[in-house]
Every structure is written in C-alpha cells, then in structure tokens.
Short mmCIF file of C-alpha atoms in Angstrom, two decimals:
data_model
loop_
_atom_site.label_atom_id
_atom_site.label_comp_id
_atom_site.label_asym_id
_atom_site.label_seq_id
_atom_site.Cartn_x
_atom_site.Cartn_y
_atom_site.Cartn_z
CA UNK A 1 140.06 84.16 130.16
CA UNK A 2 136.72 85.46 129.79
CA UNK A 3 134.31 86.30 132.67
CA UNK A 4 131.31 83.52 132.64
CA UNK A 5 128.75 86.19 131.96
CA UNK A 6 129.72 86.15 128.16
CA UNK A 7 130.18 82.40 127.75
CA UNK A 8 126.19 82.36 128.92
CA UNK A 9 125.71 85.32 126.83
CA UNK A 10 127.08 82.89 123.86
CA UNK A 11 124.65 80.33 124.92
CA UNK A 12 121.87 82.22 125.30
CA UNK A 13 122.17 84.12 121.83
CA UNK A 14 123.47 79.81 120.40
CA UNK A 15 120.08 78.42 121.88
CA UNK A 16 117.87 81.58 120.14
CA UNK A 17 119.13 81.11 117.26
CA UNK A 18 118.84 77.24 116.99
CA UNK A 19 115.29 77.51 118.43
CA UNK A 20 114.37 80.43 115.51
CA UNK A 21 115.78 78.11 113.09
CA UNK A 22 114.17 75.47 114.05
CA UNK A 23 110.46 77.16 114.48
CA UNK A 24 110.87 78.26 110.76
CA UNK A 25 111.46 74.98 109.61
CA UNK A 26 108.24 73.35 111.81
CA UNK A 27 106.69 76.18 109.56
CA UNK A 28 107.56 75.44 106.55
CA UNK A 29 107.03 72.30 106.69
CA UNK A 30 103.13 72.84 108.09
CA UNK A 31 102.88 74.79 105.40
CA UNK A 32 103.68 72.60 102.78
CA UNK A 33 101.57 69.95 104.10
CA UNK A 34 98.91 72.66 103.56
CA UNK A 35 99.74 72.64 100.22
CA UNK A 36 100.24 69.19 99.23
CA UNK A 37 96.68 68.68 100.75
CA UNK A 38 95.11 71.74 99.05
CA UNK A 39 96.86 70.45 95.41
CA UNK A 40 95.60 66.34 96.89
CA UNK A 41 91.68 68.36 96.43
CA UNK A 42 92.42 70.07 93.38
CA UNK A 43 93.77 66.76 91.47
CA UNK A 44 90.27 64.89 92.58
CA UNK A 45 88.20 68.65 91.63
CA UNK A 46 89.65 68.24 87.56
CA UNK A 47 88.72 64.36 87.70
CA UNK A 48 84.87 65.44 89.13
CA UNK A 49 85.26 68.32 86.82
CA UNK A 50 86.54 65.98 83.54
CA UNK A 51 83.69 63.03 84.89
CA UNK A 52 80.73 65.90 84.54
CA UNK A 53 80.16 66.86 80.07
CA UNK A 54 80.38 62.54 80.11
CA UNK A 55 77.48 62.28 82.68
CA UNK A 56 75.70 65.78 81.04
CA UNK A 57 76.31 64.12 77.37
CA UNK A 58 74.54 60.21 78.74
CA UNK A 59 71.51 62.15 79.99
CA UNK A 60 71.05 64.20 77.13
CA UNK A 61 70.78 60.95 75.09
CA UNK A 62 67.71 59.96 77.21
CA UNK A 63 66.36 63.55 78.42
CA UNK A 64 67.14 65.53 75.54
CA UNK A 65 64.19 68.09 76.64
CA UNK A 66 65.24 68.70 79.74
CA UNK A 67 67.97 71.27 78.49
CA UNK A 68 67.49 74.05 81.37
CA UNK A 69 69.27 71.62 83.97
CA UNK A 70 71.83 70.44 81.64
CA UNK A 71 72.80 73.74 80.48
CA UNK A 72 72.93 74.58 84.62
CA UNK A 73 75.31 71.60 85.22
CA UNK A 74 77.56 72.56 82.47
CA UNK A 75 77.19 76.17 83.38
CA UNK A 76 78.05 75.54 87.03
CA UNK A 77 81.03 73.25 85.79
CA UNK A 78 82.79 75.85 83.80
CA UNK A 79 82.16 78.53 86.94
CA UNK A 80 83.55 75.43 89.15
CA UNK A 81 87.12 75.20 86.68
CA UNK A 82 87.52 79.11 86.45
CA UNK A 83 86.92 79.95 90.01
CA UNK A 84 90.34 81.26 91.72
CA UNK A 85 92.26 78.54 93.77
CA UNK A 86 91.62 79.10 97.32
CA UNK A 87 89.68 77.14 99.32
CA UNK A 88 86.78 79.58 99.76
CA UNK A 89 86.28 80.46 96.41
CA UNK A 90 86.41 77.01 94.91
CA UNK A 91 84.18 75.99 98.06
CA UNK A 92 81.31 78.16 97.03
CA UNK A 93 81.94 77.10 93.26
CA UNK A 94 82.06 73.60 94.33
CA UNK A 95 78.77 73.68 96.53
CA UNK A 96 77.19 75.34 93.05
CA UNK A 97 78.35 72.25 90.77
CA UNK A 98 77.06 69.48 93.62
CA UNK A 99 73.66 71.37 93.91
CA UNK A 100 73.76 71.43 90.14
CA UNK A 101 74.66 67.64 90.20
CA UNK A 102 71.98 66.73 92.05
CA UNK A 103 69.82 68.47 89.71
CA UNK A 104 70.70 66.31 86.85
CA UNK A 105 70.37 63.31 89.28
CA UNK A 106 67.03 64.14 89.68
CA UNK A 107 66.08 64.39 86.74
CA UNK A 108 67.61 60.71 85.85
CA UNK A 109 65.08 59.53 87.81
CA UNK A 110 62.36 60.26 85.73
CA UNK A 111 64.10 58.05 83.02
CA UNK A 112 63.82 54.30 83.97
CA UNK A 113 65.82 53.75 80.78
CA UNK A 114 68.74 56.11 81.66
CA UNK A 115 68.94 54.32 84.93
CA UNK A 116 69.70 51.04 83.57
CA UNK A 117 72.01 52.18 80.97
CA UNK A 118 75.25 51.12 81.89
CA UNK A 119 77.27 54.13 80.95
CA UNK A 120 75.47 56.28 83.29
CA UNK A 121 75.60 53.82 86.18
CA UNK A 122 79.50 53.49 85.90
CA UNK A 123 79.31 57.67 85.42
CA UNK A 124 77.56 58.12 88.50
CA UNK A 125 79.62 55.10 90.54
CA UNK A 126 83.10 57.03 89.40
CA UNK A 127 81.45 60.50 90.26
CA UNK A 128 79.93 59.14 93.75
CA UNK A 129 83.52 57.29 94.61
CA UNK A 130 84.86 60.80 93.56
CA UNK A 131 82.87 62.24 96.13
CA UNK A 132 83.50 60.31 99.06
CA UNK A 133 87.18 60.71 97.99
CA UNK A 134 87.34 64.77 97.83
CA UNK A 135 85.06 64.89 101.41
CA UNK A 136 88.12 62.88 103.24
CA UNK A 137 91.06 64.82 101.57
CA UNK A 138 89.16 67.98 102.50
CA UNK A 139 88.76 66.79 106.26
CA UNK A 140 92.73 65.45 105.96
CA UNK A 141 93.45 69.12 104.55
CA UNK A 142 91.24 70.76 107.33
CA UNK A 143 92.92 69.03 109.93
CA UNK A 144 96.48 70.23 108.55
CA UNK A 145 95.45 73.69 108.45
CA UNK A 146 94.30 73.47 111.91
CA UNK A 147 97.39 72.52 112.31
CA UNK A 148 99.20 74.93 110.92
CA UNK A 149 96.91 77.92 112.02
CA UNK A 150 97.60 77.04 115.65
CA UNK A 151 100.68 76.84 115.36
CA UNK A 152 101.09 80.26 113.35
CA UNK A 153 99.19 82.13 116.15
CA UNK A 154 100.68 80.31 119.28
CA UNK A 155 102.69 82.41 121.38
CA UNK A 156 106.00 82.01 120.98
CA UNK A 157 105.70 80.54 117.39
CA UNK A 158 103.52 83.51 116.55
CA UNK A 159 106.89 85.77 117.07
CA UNK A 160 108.59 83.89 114.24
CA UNK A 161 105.74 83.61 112.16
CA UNK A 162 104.92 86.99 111.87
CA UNK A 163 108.34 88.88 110.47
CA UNK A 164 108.73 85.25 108.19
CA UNK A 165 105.21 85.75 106.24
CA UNK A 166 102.89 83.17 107.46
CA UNK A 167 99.84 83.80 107.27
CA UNK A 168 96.46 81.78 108.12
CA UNK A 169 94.73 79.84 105.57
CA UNK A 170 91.50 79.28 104.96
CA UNK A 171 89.20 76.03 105.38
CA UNK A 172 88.04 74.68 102.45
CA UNK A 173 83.91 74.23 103.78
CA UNK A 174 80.68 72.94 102.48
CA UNK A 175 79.42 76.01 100.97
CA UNK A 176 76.38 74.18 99.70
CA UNK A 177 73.56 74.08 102.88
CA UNK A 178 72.08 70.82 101.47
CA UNK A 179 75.22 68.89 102.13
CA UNK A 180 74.67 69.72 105.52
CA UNK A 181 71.03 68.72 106.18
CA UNK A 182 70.36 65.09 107.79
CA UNK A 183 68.87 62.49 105.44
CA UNK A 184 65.44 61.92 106.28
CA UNK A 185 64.72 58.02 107.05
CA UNK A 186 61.51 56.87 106.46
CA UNK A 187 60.20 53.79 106.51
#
C-alpha cells in the first residue's frame, strides 16, 4: 500500500497537467478566432480593392482631366494590395486608399453628370456597403484580440503562453486621422 502523500502527489501532478492542457487549447482556439477574423477583413479588403479601377475607370469617363487624383487612387490601391498582412501595415495602407477615395469622391462632385450615371451610383453604394462592412469585422476582430491578448498576458495563462509561442497581436486601427474627426452638422 502506498503512503497517501504519493496518491496526492498523483493528483496534484493529474490536475497540472489537465489544467496545462487545457490552457493551450483556450489558446489555440483564441488564436484562431484571431485569425478567422483577420482573414473575415482581408476577404472584404480584395472586394474594396477589386470595386476601386471600376469606380477610377466611371470617373475617368466624365473627368478625364482630372488625372492627378485618379492616378493617386490607383496608386494608393496597388500600395493598399502589396502592403504586408498584418494589421498595422495594411491599416496605414488602408487609411492611404480611403483618403485617396475620398479624393476621387470629391472630385465626382464637380460632375452633375457622373452623379446621375447609374454605374457610378451602384459603384459607390457597393463600395459604401463595403465600408460599413470592413468597420464592423474590424471592431468584431478587435474585440477577439482583446480577447486573446488578455488572456496571453494573464497570470497564470501567461505561464503557458509564454514557453508555447503566443505572442500579442496587433489591432488593426484607423490609421487615417479623418476617419476619426466628427462630421460637422450644419444647418
């Protein structure tokens, strides 16, 4: 018969093991919801990226002259494809391309005739639904990697996550500072 002192040894060293198993898994799986979310922003980044030369090439129809702001849109599209995937890289790239955008918006006002064309309204609804779509996967991917940092540097997870690789990641923020102004109301 063995003396109790090892049979709570055995349970002590059972229970440590079952809760490090069971930390690493919580971790992996935080850290593939990371993931999906971050790959959830990059699928709706190619459709703005793919929706842009189709808005550049209905302007160009109507504002042919103004080639300095649609050689800046494409411009700051192709930086917006190459830059590296990480969420601040692409976030600076991205707050380029929506500057940019804006730009060429801009200018569509000048043309009452471009306005009313029908191709560029249904451009510019796709690319505005686009929009609203990539700001709430980036605050559902924010909120994951919250998430996930917390729970990389809370004490005792941080023991496991440490030896195992995880690592924080980063926020993927408005990078462009006229996205975070207030609209001005007047009336």
């Amino acid at each position: 018969m063995q003396p109790i002192w090892v049979w709570v040894l055995i349970g002590i060293v059972v229970v440590l093991v079952l809760w490090v198993v069971a930390t690493y898994n919580g971790l992996v799986q935080l850290r593939e919801k990371v993931r999906n979310a971050w790959s959830q922003i990059d699928v709706l980044l190619k459709r703005r990226h793919d929706l842009i030369p189709n808005l550049v090439e209905t302007v160009k129809g109507y504002a042919s002259h103004e080639k300095g702001t649609l050689e800046a849109v494409i411009a700051a599209r192709n930086a917006a494809v190459a830059a590296p995937s990480e969420p601040g890289a692409k976030g600076a790239a991205e707050g380029q391309l929506t500057a940019a955008v804006r730009q060429l918006f801009a200018v569509a006002e000048a043309y009452p005739n471009l306005k009313a064309d029908q191709n560029f309204l249904k451009l510019q609804a796709e690319l505005a639904d686009t929009e609203n779509r990539i700001s709430s996967q980036r605050s559902s991917y924010n909120n994951v990697v919250e998430q996930y940092n917390v729970k990389i540097m809370s004490i005792p997870t941080n023991l496991i996550a440490g030896p195992f690789g995880f690592t924080p990641q980063q926020f993927f923020e408005i990078q462009d500072p006229g996205q975070r102004e207030v609209p001005q109301v007047k009336f």
